[in-house]
Short mmCIF file of C-alpha atoms and ligand atoms in Angstrom, two decimals:
data_model
loop_
_atom_site.label_atom_id
_atom_site.label_comp_id
_atom_site.label_asym_id
_atom_site.label_seq_id
_atom_site.Cartn_x
_atom_site.Cartn_y
_atom_site.Cartn_z
CA MET A 1 -33.20 12.29 25.63
CA THR A 2 -33.89 9.78 23.01
CA LEU A 3 -32.71 9.15 19.42
CA SER A 4 -35.02 6.31 19.06
CA GLY A 5 -36.12 5.77 15.54
CA LYS A 6 -33.38 8.03 14.18
CA VAL A 7 -30.52 7.05 11.89
CA ALA A 8 -27.29 8.76 12.30
CA LEU A 9 -24.27 8.66 10.13
CA VAL A 10 -20.94 9.58 11.94
CA THR A 11 -17.82 9.76 9.74
CA GLY A 12 -14.44 8.99 11.05
CA ALA A 13 -16.17 7.00 13.84
CA ALA A 14 -13.32 4.49 14.47
CA SER A 15 -11.50 6.72 16.93
CA GLY A 16 -11.40 9.80 19.23
CA ILE A 17 -14.36 12.39 18.84
CA GLY A 18 -16.30 10.40 16.13
CA ARG A 19 -16.30 7.11 18.15
CA ALA A 20 -17.41 8.86 21.25
CA ILE A 21 -20.35 10.46 19.31
CA ALA A 22 -21.28 7.08 17.81
CA GLU A 23 -21.47 5.37 21.16
CA ARG A 24 -23.35 8.27 22.76
CA PHE A 25 -25.81 8.43 20.00
CA ALA A 26 -26.33 4.60 20.03
CA GLN A 27 -26.73 4.93 23.81
CA ALA A 28 -29.46 7.38 23.22
CA GLY A 29 -31.27 4.99 21.00
CA ALA A 30 -30.12 5.88 17.50
CA ARG A 31 -29.15 3.47 14.80
CA VAL A 32 -25.68 4.49 13.99
CA LEU A 33 -23.80 4.17 10.63
CA VAL A 34 -20.29 4.16 11.74
CA HIS A 35 -18.09 5.40 8.85
CA ASP A 36 -14.28 5.22 8.69
CA ILE A 37 -11.32 4.56 6.38
CA ALA A 38 -9.78 2.41 9.11
CA PRO A 39 -11.10 -1.32 9.51
CA ALA A 40 -11.21 -0.56 13.37
CA GLY A 41 -14.54 1.17 12.71
CA SER A 42 -16.15 -2.52 12.36
CA GLU A 43 -15.36 -3.04 16.02
CA VAL A 44 -17.04 0.12 17.16
CA ALA A 45 -20.03 -0.55 14.91
CA ARG A 46 -20.27 -4.22 16.23
CA ALA A 47 -20.12 -2.98 19.84
CA ILE A 48 -23.05 -0.54 19.30
CA ASN A 49 -25.21 -2.64 17.11
CA GLY A 50 -24.47 -0.25 14.26
CA VAL A 51 -23.49 -0.73 10.65
CA PHE A 52 -19.83 -0.28 9.54
CA LEU A 53 -19.23 1.68 6.13
CA GLN A 54 -15.73 1.79 4.99
CA ALA A 55 -14.65 4.70 2.76
CA ASP A 56 -11.72 6.94 1.88
CA LEU A 57 -13.14 10.57 1.93
CA SER A 58 -10.13 11.65 0.05
CA ASP A 59 -11.70 10.13 -3.08
CA PRO A 60 -14.85 12.08 -4.23
CA GLU A 61 -16.21 8.85 -6.04
CA ALA A 62 -15.98 7.03 -2.66
CA VAL A 63 -17.71 9.70 -0.92
CA ARG A 64 -20.49 9.31 -3.52
CA ARG A 65 -20.75 5.65 -2.88
CA LEU A 66 -20.73 6.17 0.79
CA ALA A 67 -23.80 8.31 0.69
CA GLN A 68 -25.56 5.81 -1.38
CA GLN A 69 -24.67 2.94 0.91
CA ALA A 70 -25.74 5.10 3.98
CA LEU A 71 -29.07 5.73 2.29
CA GLU A 72 -29.46 2.11 1.43
CA ALA A 73 -28.41 1.02 4.95
CA ALA A 74 -31.20 3.53 6.19
CA ASN A 75 -34.11 2.83 4.08
CA GLY A 76 -33.53 5.90 2.11
CA ARG A 77 -33.36 8.60 5.03
CA VAL A 78 -30.31 9.48 7.34
CA ASP A 79 -31.79 11.80 9.94
CA ILE A 80 -28.66 13.04 11.50
CA LEU A 81 -25.23 13.60 9.68
CA VAL A 82 -21.97 14.32 11.69
CA ASN A 83 -19.16 15.24 9.33
CA ASN A 84 -16.31 14.41 11.66
CA ALA A 85 -13.44 12.59 9.97
CA GLY A 86 -10.15 14.65 9.58
CA PHE A 87 -6.44 14.62 10.12
CA GLN A 88 -3.64 17.12 10.85
CA LEU A 89 -0.32 18.06 9.36
CA VAL A 90 1.86 20.45 11.23
CA SER A 91 4.28 22.15 8.81
CA PRO A 92 5.44 25.64 7.77
CA VAL A 93 3.43 26.81 4.79
CA GLU A 94 6.51 26.75 2.34
CA ASP A 95 7.18 23.13 3.18
CA PHE A 96 3.58 22.22 3.18
CA PRO A 97 3.19 19.33 0.54
CA GLU A 98 0.50 20.39 -2.23
CA ALA A 99 -0.83 16.79 -2.29
CA VAL A 100 -1.40 16.94 1.52
CA TRP A 101 -3.17 20.39 1.07
CA ASP A 102 -5.62 18.71 -1.55
CA ARG A 103 -6.21 15.76 0.67
CA MET A 104 -7.00 17.83 3.55
CA LEU A 105 -9.44 20.05 1.82
CA GLN A 106 -11.03 16.89 0.18
CA VAL A 107 -11.56 15.09 3.39
CA MET A 108 -12.44 18.03 5.83
CA LEU A 109 -14.24 20.39 3.42
CA THR A 110 -15.37 18.80 0.13
CA ALA A 111 -16.55 15.37 1.60
CA PRO A 112 -18.76 17.19 4.12
CA PHE A 113 -20.16 19.34 1.18
CA GLN A 114 -20.80 16.13 -0.69
CA LEU A 115 -22.43 14.37 2.14
CA ILE A 116 -24.71 17.25 2.89
CA LYS A 117 -25.52 17.47 -0.88
CA TYR A 118 -26.61 13.65 -1.17
CA LEU A 119 -28.23 13.32 2.17
CA LEU A 120 -30.15 16.52 2.40
CA PRO A 121 -33.14 15.72 0.01
CA PRO A 122 -34.75 13.08 2.09
CA MET A 123 -34.18 15.27 5.32
CA LYS A 124 -35.94 18.18 3.48
CA GLN A 125 -38.87 15.74 2.46
CA GLN A 126 -39.46 14.57 6.15
CA ARG A 127 -38.94 18.25 7.27
CA TRP A 128 -36.48 17.22 10.03
CA GLY A 129 -32.75 16.92 10.00
CA ARG A 130 -29.64 17.62 12.10
CA ILE A 131 -26.26 18.39 10.35
CA ILE A 132 -23.17 18.58 12.74
CA ASN A 133 -19.80 19.59 11.42
CA ILE A 134 -16.96 19.03 13.59
CA SER A 135 -14.74 22.01 13.06
CA SER A 136 -12.26 23.47 15.44
CA MET A 137 -11.44 26.56 17.35
CA HIS A 138 -8.89 26.61 14.34
CA GLY A 139 -12.05 27.28 12.22
CA LEU A 140 -12.38 30.54 14.04
CA VAL A 141 -8.64 31.58 15.08
CA ALA A 142 -5.32 30.29 13.72
CA SER A 143 -2.27 28.86 15.01
CA PRO A 144 0.95 28.76 12.89
CA TYR A 145 1.93 25.76 10.88
CA LYS A 146 -1.55 24.28 10.19
CA SER A 147 -2.29 26.28 7.08
CA GLY A 148 -4.13 23.16 5.38
CA TYR A 149 -6.07 22.31 8.59
CA ASN A 150 -7.03 25.96 9.57
CA SER A 151 -8.17 26.72 5.98
CA ALA A 152 -10.44 23.53 5.80
CA LYS A 153 -11.90 24.26 9.31
CA HIS A 154 -12.60 27.97 8.34
CA GLY A 155 -14.21 26.75 5.14
CA LEU A 156 -16.25 24.20 6.92
CA ILE A 157 -17.83 27.12 9.24
CA GLY A 158 -18.80 28.88 5.85
CA LEU A 159 -20.38 25.78 4.40
CA THR A 160 -22.30 25.36 7.86
CA ARG A 161 -23.59 28.87 7.94
CA THR A 162 -24.61 28.72 4.13
CA VAL A 163 -26.56 25.49 4.30
CA ALA A 164 -28.17 26.55 7.56
CA LEU A 165 -29.67 29.47 5.51
CA GLU A 166 -30.89 27.24 2.79
CA VAL A 167 -32.56 24.74 4.94
CA GLY A 168 -33.99 26.35 7.97
CA GLU A 169 -37.48 26.34 6.66
CA PHE A 170 -37.43 22.58 6.48
CA GLY A 171 -36.82 21.89 10.19
CA ILE A 172 -33.01 21.13 9.66
CA THR A 173 -30.45 22.77 11.58
CA VAL A 174 -26.79 22.86 10.70
CA ASN A 175 -24.15 23.70 13.13
CA ALA A 176 -20.40 23.57 13.57
CA ILE A 177 -18.84 22.44 16.83
CA CYS A 178 -15.51 24.12 17.59
CA PRO A 179 -13.32 22.33 20.06
CA ALA A 180 -10.06 23.16 21.56
CA TYR A 181 -7.59 20.45 21.92
CA VAL A 182 -9.38 17.04 22.60
CA ARG A 183 -7.65 14.03 24.20
CA THR A 184 -7.48 11.86 21.00
CA PRO A 185 -4.84 10.18 18.70
CA LEU A 186 -4.83 13.19 16.52
CA VAL A 187 -3.44 15.39 19.15
CA GLU A 188 -0.94 12.74 20.31
CA SER A 189 0.20 12.41 16.55
CA GLN A 190 1.35 16.11 16.41
CA LEU A 191 3.43 16.13 19.62
CA ALA A 192 6.70 15.30 17.88
CA ASP A 193 6.13 17.85 14.88
CA GLN A 194 5.16 20.63 17.28
CA SER A 195 8.26 19.91 19.51
CA ARG A 196 10.48 19.96 16.37
CA ILE A 197 9.05 23.17 15.08
CA HIS A 198 8.79 25.01 18.12
CA GLY A 199 12.23 23.83 19.51
CA ILE A 200 10.78 22.58 22.74
CA PRO A 201 10.81 19.11 24.30
CA GLU A 202 7.68 16.98 23.38
CA SER A 203 6.77 16.75 27.13
CA GLU A 204 6.15 20.64 27.25
CA VAL A 205 4.07 20.87 23.98
CA ILE A 206 0.68 20.31 25.68
CA SER A 207 1.40 22.85 28.33
CA LYS A 208 3.35 25.51 26.32
CA ILE A 209 1.65 25.38 23.06
CA MET A 210 -1.75 23.59 23.32
CA LEU A 211 -2.82 25.00 26.66
CA ALA A 212 -1.14 28.30 26.71
CA PRO A 213 -4.00 30.49 25.32
CA ALA A 214 -6.80 28.63 27.18
CA ALA A 215 -8.51 30.07 30.04
CA ILE A 216 -8.96 26.58 31.53
CA LYS A 217 -5.88 24.61 31.27
CA ARG A 218 -6.80 21.07 30.28
CA LEU A 219 -7.57 19.00 27.39
CA VAL A 220 -11.19 18.57 26.12
CA GLU A 221 -12.62 15.02 26.52
CA PRO A 222 -14.04 13.17 23.48
CA GLU A 223 -17.32 12.43 25.72
CA GLU A 224 -17.85 16.22 26.33
CA VAL A 225 -17.97 16.82 22.58
CA ALA A 226 -20.25 13.90 22.20
CA GLU A 227 -22.67 15.21 24.91
CA PHE A 228 -22.93 18.47 23.22
CA ALA A 229 -23.47 16.97 19.76
CA LEU A 230 -26.24 14.91 21.36
CA TYR A 231 -27.86 18.23 22.73
CA LEU A 232 -27.68 19.64 19.18
CA THR A 233 -29.74 16.73 17.85
CA SER A 234 -32.55 17.40 20.40
CA ASP A 235 -35.69 19.20 19.43
CA LYS A 236 -35.00 21.77 22.36
CA ALA A 237 -31.80 22.71 20.25
CA GLY A 238 -34.18 23.55 17.20
CA VAL A 239 -33.40 27.35 17.63
CA ILE A 240 -29.69 26.80 17.16
CA THR A 241 -28.37 26.78 13.51
CA GLY A 242 -25.74 28.45 11.45
CA ALA A 243 -23.59 28.65 14.49
CA ALA A 244 -19.91 28.08 15.21
CA LEU A 245 -20.16 26.69 18.65
CA THR A 246 -17.01 26.69 20.91
CA LEU A 247 -15.99 24.08 23.46
CA ASP A 248 -12.61 25.83 23.56
CA LEU A 249 -11.76 26.29 27.17
CA GLY A 250 -11.77 30.02 26.46
CA TRP A 251 -9.03 29.81 23.60
CA SER A 252 -11.13 32.23 21.32
CA ALA A 253 -12.10 34.72 24.13
CA ARG A 254 -8.58 36.15 23.55
N1 LIG B 1 -8.44 16.26 18.75
C1 LIG B 1 -8.54 17.62 18.80
O1 LIG B 1 -7.84 18.27 19.36
C2 LIG B 1 -9.40 18.26 17.93
C3 LIG B 1 -9.90 19.52 18.00
C4 LIG B 1 -10.75 20.21 17.29
C5 LIG B 1 -11.30 19.55 16.18
N2 LIG B 1 -11.07 18.22 16.10
C6 LIG B 1 -11.53 17.52 14.91
O2 LIG B 1 -12.28 16.39 15.20
C7 LIG B 1 -12.37 15.40 14.25
C8 LIG B 1 -12.03 14.08 14.83
O3 LIG B 1 -10.74 14.13 15.11
P1 LIG B 1 -9.98 13.29 16.43
O4 LIG B 1 -9.50 14.11 17.26
O5 LIG B 1 -11.12 12.34 16.98
O6 LIG B 1 -8.95 12.38 15.59
P2 LIG B 1 -8.86 10.79 15.29
O7 LIG B 1 -7.46 10.74 14.62
O8 LIG B 1 -8.95 10.03 16.66
O9 LIG B 1 -10.03 10.28 14.47
C9 LIG B 1 -10.22 10.92 13.13
C10 LIG B 1 -10.83 9.84 12.42
O10 LIG B 1 -10.87 10.13 11.02
C11 LIG B 1 -10.56 9.07 10.09
N3 LIG B 1 -10.00 9.57 8.79
C12 LIG B 1 -9.02 10.33 8.52
N4 LIG B 1 -8.80 10.51 7.18
C13 LIG B 1 -9.85 9.79 6.65
C14 LIG B 1 -10.26 9.52 5.13
N5 LIG B 1 -9.49 9.95 4.18
N6 LIG B 1 -11.38 8.89 5.03
C15 LIG B 1 -12.08 8.36 6.06
N7 LIG B 1 -11.84 8.52 7.29
C16 LIG B 1 -10.71 9.14 7.60
C17 LIG B 1 -9.37 8.48 10.78
O11 LIG B 1 -9.18 7.03 10.41
C18 LIG B 1 -9.89 8.35 12.30
O12 LIG B 1 -10.52 7.38 12.68
C19 LIG B 1 -11.44 15.85 12.97
O13 LIG B 1 -12.24 16.55 12.09
C20 LIG B 1 -10.65 16.96 13.94
O14 LIG B 1 -10.05 17.97 12.91
C21 LIG B 1 -10.12 17.48 16.82
#
């Protein structure tokens, strides 16, 4: 499969899933615009001959600037948008800081909306585009103590479905990928909070909390998400749109 001649913007691509997607798309021939708030994004970009665009998605003005910079770096047309950047906070709802709630919704729901809004017109004009939103199985089902995350991820699926209906006639597909727990720093960073809230040792969080509802008891690898994202960019996947596609090891079958 080739993405030769295509330009892809991947948000949150300094680490984890976004990084794996950026690397896989570049390997398939795409020119990748590597976005992140973290300076480490520049190393990822350098390694794949991409372009690093640094922006804090919690600032709506910075998201507008990012869209503008992406279009400038891509001669006015981004073919593939992957809304991936995100973060987690594990906390009971009554202790959940309102500022973190606002930041979570801005980074994981409003910024994807803004990037879609700004990057869509040239996609429509060329009558081809792929928008992939990295939601989560927590976009389809909930776990306790993740009110901000679950709400943003559920909302992202609503946005996915709505935009898919609006742009189908322009050769643009819009899908959400909904993985279970993926082996990334985002998972490692919540082990301590999960251990405290559930009253179990940190060493048992993965087996007792993260893998308990899954049919297949293992973490998803970032490369597995990247391979699936690559498939969604293909012309063969042109019939898949408006879908919330699970890579969840059977979590949501329950
Ligand atoms: N790891 C999992 O288990 C899992 C499961 C389902 C969905 N997801 C989703 O996948 C996406 C990627 O997560 P990951 O696991 O690779 O995590 P990660 O922490 O490895 O990567 C997330 C990236 O997003 C960036 N980011 C965070 N806040 C930002 C901001 N304000 N502005 C710009 N960039 C920002 C971070 O710097 C980081 O590089 C997230 O949306 C996450 O919710 C992850």
